[in-house]
Tab-separated table of C-alpha atoms and ligand atoms in Angstrom:
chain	number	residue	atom	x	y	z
H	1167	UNK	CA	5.615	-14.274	11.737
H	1168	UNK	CA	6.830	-11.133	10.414
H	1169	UNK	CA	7.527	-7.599	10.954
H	1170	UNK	CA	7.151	-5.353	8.231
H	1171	UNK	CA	8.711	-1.432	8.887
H	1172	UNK	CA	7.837	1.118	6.208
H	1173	UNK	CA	10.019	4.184	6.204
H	1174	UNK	CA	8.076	6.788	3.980
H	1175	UNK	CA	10.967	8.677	2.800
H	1176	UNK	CA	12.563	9.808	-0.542
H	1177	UNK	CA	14.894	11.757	-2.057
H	1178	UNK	CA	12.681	12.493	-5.228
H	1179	UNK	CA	10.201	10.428	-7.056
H	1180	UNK	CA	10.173	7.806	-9.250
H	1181	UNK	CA	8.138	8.062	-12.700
H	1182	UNK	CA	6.200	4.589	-11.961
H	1183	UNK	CA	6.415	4.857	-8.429
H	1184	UNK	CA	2.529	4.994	-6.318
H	1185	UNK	CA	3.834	3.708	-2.557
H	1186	UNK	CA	3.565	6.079	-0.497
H	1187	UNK	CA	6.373	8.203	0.533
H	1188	UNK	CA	7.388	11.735	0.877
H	1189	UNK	CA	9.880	13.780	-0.276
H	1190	UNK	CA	12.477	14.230	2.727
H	1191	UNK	CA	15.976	14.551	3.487
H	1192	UNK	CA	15.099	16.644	6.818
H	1193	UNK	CA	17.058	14.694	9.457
H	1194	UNK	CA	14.198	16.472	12.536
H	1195	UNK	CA	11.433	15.049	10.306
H	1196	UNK	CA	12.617	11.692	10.041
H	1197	UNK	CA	13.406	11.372	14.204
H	1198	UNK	CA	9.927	12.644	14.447
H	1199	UNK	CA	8.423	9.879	12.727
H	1200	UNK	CA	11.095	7.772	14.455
H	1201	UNK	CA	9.547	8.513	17.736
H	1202	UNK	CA	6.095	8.141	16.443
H	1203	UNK	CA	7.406	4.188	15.367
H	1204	UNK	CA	8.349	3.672	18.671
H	1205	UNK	CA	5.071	4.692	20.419
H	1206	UNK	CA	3.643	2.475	17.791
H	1207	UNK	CA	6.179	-0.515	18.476
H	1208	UNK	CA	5.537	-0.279	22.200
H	1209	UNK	CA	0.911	-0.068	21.845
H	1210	UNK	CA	1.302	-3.274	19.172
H	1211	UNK	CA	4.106	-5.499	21.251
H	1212	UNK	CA	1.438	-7.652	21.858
H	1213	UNK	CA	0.234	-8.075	18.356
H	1214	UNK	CA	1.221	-11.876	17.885
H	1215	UNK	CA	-0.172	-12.750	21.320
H	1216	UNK	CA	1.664	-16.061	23.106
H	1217	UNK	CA	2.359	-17.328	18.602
H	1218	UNK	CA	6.238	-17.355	19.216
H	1219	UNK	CA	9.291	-15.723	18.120
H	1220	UNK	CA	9.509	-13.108	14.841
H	1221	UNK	CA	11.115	-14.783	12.320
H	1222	UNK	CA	11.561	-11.946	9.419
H	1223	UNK	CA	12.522	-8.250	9.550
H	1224	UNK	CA	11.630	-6.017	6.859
H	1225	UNK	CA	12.298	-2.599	6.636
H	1226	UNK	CA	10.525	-0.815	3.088
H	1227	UNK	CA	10.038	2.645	2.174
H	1228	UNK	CA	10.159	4.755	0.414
H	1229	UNK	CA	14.016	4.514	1.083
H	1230	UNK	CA	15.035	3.383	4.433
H	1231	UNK	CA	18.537	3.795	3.642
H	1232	UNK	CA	17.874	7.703	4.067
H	1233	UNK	CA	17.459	7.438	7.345
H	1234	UNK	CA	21.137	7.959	10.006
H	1235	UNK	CA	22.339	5.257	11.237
H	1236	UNK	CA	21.572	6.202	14.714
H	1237	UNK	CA	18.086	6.034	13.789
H	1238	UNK	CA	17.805	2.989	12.293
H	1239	UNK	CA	19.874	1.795	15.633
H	1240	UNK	CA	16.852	3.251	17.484
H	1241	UNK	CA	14.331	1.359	15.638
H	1242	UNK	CA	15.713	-1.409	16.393
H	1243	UNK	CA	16.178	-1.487	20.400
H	1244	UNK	CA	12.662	-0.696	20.439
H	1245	UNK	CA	11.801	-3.914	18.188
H	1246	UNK	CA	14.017	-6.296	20.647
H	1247	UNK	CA	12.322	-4.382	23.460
H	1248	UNK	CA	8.988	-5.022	22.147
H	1249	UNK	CA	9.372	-8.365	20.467
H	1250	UNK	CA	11.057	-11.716	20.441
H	1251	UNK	CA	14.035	-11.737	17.463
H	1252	UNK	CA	16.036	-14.166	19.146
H	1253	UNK	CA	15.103	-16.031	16.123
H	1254	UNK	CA	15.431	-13.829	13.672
H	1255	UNK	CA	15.780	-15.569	10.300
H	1256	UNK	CA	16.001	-13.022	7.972
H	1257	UNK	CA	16.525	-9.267	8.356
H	1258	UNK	CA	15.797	-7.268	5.031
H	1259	UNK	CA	16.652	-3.748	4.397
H	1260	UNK	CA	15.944	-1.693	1.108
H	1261	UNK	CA	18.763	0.626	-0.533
H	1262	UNK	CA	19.290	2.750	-3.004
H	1263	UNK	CA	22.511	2.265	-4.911
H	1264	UNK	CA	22.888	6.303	-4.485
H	1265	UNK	CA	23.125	6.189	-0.725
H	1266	UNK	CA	25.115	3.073	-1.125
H	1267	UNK	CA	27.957	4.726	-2.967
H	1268	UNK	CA	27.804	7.982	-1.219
H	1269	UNK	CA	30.148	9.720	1.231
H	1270	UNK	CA	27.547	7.712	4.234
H	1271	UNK	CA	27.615	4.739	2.836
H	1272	UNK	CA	30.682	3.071	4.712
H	1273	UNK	CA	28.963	4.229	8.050
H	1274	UNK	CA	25.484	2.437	6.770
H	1275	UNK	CA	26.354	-0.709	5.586
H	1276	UNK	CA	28.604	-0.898	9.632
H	1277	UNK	CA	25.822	0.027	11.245
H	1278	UNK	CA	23.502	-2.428	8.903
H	1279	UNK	CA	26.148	-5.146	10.180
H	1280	UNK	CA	26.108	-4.442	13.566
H	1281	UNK	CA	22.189	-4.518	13.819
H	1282	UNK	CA	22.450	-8.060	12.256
H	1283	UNK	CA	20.949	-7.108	8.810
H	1284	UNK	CA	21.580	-10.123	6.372
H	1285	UNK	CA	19.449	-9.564	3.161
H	1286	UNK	CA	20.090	-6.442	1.103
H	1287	UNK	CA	17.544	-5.529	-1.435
H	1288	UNK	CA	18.422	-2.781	-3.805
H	1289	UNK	CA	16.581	-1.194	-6.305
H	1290	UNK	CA	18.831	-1.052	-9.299
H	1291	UNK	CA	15.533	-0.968	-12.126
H	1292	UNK	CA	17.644	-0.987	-15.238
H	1293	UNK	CA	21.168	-0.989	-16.247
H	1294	UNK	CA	20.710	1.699	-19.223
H	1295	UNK	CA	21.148	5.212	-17.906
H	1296	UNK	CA	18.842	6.402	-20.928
H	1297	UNK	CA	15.904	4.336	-19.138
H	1298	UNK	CA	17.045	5.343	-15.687
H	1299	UNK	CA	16.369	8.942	-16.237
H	1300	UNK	CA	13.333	7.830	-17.823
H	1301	UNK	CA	11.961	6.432	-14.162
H	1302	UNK	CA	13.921	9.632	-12.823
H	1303	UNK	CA	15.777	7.532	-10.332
H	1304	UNK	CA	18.825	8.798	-8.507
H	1305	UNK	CA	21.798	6.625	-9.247
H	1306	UNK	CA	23.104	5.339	-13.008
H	1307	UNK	CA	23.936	1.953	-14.092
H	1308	UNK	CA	27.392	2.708	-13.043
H	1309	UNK	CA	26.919	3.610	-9.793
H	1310	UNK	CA	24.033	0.789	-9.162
H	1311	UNK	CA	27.349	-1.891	-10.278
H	1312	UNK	CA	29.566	0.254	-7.764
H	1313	UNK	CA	27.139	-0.032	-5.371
H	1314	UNK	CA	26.493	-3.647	-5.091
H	1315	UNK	CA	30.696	-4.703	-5.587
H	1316	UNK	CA	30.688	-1.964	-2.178
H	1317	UNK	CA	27.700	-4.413	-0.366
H	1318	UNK	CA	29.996	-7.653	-1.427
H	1319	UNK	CA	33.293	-6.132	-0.147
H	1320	UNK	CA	31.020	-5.610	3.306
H	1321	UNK	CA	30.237	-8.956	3.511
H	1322	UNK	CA	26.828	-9.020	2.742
H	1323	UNK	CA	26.314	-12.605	1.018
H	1324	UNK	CA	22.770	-12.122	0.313
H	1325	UNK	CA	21.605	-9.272	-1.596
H	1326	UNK	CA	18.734	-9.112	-4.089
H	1327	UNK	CA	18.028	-6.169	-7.326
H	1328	UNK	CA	15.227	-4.882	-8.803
H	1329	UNK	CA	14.436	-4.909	-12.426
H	1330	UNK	CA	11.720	-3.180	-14.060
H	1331	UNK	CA	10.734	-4.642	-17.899
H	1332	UNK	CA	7.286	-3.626	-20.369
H	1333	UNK	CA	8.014	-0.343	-20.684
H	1334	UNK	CA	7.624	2.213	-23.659
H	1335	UNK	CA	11.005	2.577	-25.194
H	1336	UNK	CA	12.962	-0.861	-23.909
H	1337	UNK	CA	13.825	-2.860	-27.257
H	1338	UNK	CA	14.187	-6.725	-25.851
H	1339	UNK	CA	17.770	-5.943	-26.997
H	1340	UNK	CA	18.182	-3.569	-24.271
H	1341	UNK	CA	16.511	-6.027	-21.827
H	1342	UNK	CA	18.690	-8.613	-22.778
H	1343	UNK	CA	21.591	-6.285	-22.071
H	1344	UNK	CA	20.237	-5.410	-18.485
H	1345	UNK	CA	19.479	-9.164	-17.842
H	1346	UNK	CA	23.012	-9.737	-18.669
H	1347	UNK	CA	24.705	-7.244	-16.600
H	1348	UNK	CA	22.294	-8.353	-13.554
H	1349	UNK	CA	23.598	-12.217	-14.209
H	1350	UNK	CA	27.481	-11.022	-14.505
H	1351	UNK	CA	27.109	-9.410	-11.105
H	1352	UNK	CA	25.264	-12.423	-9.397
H	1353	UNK	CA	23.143	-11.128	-6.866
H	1354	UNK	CA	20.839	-14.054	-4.929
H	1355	UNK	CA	17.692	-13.100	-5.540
H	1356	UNK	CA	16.343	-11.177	-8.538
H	1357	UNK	CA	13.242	-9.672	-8.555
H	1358	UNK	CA	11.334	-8.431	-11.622
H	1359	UNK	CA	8.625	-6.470	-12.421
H	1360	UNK	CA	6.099	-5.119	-15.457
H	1361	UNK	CA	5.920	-1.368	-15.339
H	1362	UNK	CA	2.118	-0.369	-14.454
H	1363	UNK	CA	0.489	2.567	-14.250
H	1364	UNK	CA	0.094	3.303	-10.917
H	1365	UNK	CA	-2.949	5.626	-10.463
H	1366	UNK	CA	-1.038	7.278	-7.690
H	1367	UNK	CA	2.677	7.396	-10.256
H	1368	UNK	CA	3.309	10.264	-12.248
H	1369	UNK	CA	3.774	7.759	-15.405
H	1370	UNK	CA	-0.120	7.743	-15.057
H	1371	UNK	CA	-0.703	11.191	-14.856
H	1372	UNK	CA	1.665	11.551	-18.225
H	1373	UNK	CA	-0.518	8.602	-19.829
H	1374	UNK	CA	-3.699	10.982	-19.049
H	1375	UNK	CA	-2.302	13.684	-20.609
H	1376	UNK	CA	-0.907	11.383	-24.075
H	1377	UNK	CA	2.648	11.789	-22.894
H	1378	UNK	CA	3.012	8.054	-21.847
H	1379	UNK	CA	1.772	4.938	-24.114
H	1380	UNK	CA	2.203	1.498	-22.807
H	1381	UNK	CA	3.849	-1.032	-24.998
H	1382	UNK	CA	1.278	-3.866	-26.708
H	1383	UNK	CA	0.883	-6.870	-24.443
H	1384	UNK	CA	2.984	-8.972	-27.069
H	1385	UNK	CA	6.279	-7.396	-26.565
H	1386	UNK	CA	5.920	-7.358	-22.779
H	1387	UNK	CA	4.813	-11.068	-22.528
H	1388	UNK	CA	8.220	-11.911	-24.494
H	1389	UNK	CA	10.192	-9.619	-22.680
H	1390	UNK	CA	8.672	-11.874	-19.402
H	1391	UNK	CA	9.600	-14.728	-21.184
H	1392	UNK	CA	13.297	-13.685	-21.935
H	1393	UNK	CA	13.652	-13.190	-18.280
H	1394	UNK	CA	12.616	-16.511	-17.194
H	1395	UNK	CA	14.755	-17.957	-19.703
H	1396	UNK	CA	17.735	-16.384	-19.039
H	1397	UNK	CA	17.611	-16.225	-15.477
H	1398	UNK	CA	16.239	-20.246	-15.386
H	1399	UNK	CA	19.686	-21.024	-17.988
H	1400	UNK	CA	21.712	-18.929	-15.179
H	1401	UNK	CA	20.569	-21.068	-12.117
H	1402	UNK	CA	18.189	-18.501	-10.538
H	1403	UNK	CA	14.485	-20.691	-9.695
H	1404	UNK	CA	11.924	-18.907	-10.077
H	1405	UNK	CA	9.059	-19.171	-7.384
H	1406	UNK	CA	7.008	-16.786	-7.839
H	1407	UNK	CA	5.557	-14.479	-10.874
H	1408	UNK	CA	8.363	-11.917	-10.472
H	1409	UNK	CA	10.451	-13.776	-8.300
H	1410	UNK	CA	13.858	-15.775	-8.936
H	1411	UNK	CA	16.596	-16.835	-6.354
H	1412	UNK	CA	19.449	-19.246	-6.237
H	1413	UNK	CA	19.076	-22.299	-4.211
H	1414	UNK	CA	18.205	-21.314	-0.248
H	1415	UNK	CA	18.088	-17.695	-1.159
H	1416	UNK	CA	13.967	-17.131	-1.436
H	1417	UNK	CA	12.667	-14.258	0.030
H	1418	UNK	CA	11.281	-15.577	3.757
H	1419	UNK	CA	9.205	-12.434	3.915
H	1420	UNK	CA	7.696	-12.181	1.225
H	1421	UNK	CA	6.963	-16.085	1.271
H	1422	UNK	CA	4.963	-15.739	4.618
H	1423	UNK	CA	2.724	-12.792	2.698
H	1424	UNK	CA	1.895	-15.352	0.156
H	1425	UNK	CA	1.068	-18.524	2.491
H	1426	UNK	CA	-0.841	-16.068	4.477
H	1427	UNK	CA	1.032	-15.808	7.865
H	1428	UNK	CA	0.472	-12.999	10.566
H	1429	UNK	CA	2.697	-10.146	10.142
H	1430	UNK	CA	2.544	-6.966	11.468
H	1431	UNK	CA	2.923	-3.526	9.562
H	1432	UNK	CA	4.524	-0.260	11.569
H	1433	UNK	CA	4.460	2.903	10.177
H	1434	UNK	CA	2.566	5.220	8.101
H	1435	UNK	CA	0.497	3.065	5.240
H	1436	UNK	CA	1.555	-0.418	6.743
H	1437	UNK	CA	-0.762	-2.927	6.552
H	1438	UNK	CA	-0.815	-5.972	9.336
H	1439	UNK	CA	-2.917	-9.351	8.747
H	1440	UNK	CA	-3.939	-12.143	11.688
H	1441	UNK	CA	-2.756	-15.007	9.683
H	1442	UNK	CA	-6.798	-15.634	9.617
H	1443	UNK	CA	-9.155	-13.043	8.904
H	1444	UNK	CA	-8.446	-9.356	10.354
H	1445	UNK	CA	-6.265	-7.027	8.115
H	1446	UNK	CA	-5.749	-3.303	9.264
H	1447	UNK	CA	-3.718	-0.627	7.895
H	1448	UNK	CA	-2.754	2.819	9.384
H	1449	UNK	CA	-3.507	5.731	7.732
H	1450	UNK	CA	-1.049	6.819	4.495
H	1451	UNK	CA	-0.277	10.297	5.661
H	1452	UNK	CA	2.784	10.968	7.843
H	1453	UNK	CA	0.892	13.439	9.377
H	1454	UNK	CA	-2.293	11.641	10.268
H	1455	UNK	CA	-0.369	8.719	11.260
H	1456	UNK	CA	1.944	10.365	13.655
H	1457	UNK	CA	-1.418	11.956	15.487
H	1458	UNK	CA	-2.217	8.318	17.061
H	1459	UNK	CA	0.414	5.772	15.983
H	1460	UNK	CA	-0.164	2.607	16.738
H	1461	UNK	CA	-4.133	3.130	16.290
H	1462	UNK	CA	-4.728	1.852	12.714
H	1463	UNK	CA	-7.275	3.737	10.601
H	1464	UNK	CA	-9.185	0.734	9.088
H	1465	UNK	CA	-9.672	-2.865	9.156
H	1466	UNK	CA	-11.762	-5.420	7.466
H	1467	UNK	CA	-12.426	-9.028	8.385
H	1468	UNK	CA	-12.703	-11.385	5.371
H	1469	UNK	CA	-15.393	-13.760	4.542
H	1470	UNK	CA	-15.069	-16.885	3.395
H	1471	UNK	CA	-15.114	-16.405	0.111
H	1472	UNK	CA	-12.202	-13.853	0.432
H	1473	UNK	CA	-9.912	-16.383	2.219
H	1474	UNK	CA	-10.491	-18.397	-0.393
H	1475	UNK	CA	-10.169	-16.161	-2.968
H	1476	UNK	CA	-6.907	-15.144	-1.725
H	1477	UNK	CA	-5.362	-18.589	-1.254
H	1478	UNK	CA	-6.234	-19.314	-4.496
H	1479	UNK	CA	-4.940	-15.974	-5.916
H	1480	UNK	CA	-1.593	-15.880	-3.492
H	1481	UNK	CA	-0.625	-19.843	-4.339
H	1482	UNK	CA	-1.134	-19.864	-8.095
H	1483	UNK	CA	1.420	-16.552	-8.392
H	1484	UNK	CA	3.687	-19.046	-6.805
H	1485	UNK	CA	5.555	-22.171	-8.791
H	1486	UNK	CA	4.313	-24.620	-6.044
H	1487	UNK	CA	0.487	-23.490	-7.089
H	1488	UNK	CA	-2.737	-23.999	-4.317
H	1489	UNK	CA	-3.146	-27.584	-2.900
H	1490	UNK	CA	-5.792	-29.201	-4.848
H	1491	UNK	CA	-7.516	-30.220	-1.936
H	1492	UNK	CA	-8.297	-26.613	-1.173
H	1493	UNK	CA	-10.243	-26.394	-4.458
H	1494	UNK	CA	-11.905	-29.456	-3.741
H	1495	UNK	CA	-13.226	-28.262	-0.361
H	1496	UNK	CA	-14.734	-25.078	-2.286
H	1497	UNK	CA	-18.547	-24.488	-2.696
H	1498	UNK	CA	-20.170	-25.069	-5.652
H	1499	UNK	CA	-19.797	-22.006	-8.390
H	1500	UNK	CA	-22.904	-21.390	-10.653
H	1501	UNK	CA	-24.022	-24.971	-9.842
H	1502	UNK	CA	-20.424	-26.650	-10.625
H	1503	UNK	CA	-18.165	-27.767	-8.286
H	1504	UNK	CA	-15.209	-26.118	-8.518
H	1505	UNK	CA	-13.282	-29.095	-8.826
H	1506	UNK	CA	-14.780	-30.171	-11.802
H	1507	UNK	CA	-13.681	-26.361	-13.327
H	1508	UNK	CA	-10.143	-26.914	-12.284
H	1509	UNK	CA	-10.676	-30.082	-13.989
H	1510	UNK	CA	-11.341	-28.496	-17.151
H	1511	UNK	CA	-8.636	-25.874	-16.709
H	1512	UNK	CA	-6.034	-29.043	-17.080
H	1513	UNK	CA	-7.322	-30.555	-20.343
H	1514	UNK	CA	-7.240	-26.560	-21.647
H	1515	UNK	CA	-3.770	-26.592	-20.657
H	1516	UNK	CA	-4.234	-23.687	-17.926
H	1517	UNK	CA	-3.674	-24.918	-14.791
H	1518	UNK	CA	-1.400	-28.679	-14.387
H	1519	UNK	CA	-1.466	-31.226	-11.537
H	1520	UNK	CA	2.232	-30.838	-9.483
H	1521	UNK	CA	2.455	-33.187	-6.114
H	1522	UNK	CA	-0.254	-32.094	-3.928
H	1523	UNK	CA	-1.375	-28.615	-5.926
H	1524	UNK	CA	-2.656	-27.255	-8.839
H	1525	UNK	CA	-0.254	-25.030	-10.357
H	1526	UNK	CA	-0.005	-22.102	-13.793
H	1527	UNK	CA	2.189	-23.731	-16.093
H	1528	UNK	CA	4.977	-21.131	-16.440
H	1529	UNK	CA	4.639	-20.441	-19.540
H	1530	UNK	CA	1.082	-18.864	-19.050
H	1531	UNK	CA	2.256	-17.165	-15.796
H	1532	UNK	CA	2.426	-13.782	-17.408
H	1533	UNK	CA	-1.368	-13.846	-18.124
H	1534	UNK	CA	-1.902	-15.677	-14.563
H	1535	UNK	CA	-4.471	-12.952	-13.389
H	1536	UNK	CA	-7.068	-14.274	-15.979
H	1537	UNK	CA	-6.919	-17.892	-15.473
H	1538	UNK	CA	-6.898	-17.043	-11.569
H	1539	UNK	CA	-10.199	-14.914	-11.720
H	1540	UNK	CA	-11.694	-18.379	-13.261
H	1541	UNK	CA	-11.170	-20.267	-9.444
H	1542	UNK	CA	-13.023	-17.359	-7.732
H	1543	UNK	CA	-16.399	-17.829	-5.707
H	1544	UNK	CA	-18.190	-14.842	-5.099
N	678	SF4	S1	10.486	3.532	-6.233
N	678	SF4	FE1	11.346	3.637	-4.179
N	678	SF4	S2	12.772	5.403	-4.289
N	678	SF4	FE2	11.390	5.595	-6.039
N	678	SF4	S3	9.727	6.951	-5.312
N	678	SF4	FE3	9.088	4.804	-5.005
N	678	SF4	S4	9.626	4.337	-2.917
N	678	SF4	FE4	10.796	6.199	-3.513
């Protein structure tokens, strides 16, 4: 089980960026919503029932490392009031390599010691400053190397970055370049992402108004396949679509989103799911959210057909794939069973047999969302 805690803070915007956050440096505003997280940690304590101990920590933003340490101090003795982390596996916390380097930044990464934080994930996007402006983020490609030698000499041995590829403007020699600087440093974990347009992002609005092109499909899929390539030669594994770690160093978090285990979402726009059925999600408006926190503003409960859906989905974006005997258990689709269409899928060369699962073959994991839709029942 995990805990998921989204901090909806930033210092400015990114171009690509559509999570919800606001713009905030205000010290009062953040304990505000501090407070409001701790009415809500206290009304969900008994979210997971009798299921155990939480295993993974996750705080997300927006930019948690805004936030004083004091506050993120607070946050905490209300989780270990409310919950069991005796077990704590993993406790993640997002930075930006701005407030890494900056005059706070000593006094962070202590207090990030002291609360027993031991996965750093920073957001380092690119290491050309060109392309950093671009995405309007706060810190350059110097300060993003500064940054993580400063979370090494603090002792933090497991730190993940961000990269951001498919972009109008990146030449694959420039990729190459950022891949490279990303391998000299040697984080853990790398994770990487296409650049999308976000309906709620600003790159979108630009697109609308002709300011913003996406690059063809082509150069993107071989800038996909230059990462796995280069990060495979390097010793990162990749386990996921934009996913790569050295051996032991997977993200536990984000692995229990994808084998569908409960976790539980606090704060303004989290999202929480049963481990069966029941997702919720509290309302993505720091206002609205700190007027009844803890009281969610929707929920749906999922046929069927949407579990399935979604284990098929969740396991094929991973290397491991979905067990084949969860296809074989599906209902017929259009008259076939679904089996038989999997079947097919491995003489086309889409899908290949791996131990127990079906799994994408990774070179076709770039265009995994159309051979995915294929498994769906309606
Ligand atoms: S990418 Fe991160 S720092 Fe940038 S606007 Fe989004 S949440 Fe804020």
């Amino acid at each position: 089980m995990g805990i998921y805690v989204h901090i909806p803070f930033c210092a400015s915007f990114c171009t690509y960026c559509g999570f919800y956050s606001e713009v905030c440096r205000h010290q009062p505003a953040h304990s505000a919503y501090i407070e409001a997280l701790k009415r809500e940690i206290a009304l969900r304590k008994d979210f997971f029932c009798s299921s155990g101990p939480v295993r993974t920590l996750y705080f997300g933003g927006g930019t948690p490392s805004l936030l004083a340490p004091e506050l993120m101090a607070d946050i905490c003795d209300a989780l270990r009031a409310g919950f069991d982390l005796s077990q704590l596996e993993e406790f993640t916390v997002e930075v930006n390599p701005e407030d890494v380097v900056s005059a706070g930044g000593d006094a962070m990464l202590e207090g990030f010691k002291k609360l027993g934080v031991n996965r750093i994930s920073m957001g380092v996007q690119s290491f050309c400053d060109q392309h950093l402006r671009f995405m309007n983020r706060r810190h350059t490609a110097a300060s993003a190397v500064d940054a993580f030698k400063k979370l090494r000499a603090a002792g933090f041995g497991n730190i993940s970055i961000d990269l951001i590829f498919g972009f109008a403007g990146l030449t694959d020699a420039e990729w190459r370049s950022t891949l490279g600087q990303a391998v000299a440093l040697g984080p853990e974990h790398i994770s990487a992402y296409q650049m999308s347009l976000d309906p709620n992002s600003a790159l979108a609005d630009m697109a609308a108004a002709g300011k913003y092109a996406e690059p063809a499909d082509e150069s993107c899929a071989a800038q996909y396949a230059m990462l796995q390539e280069c990060l495979e030669r390097h010793g990162w594994h990749q386990y996921e679509i934009s996913n790569f770690a050295r051996e032991g160093f997977h993200s536990r978090h984000n692995s229990a989103y994808w084998t569908r285990r409960p976790y539980l979402g606090l704060g303004a726009a989290a999202h929480s799911f049963d481990g069966d059925a029941l997702r919720s999600w509290n309302p993505a408006s720091i206002e609205e959210y700190m007027k009844a926190p803890g009281v969610p503003e929707g929920s749906e409960t999922l046929s069927a057909s949407d579990i399935f859906n979604e284990q098929v989905m969740l396991g094929l974006r991973t290397v491991r794939g979905v067990e084949r005997k969860t296809i074989e258990a599906a209902p017929y689709v259009k008259g076939r069973p679904l089996s038989e269409t999997a079947a097919g899928m491995v003489a086309e060369g889409l899908l290949e047999e791996s131990g127990s699962c079906y799994r994408i073959p990774r070179s076709r994991l770039f265009v995994c969302d159309s051979i995915i839709e294929r498994l769906f029942t309606d």
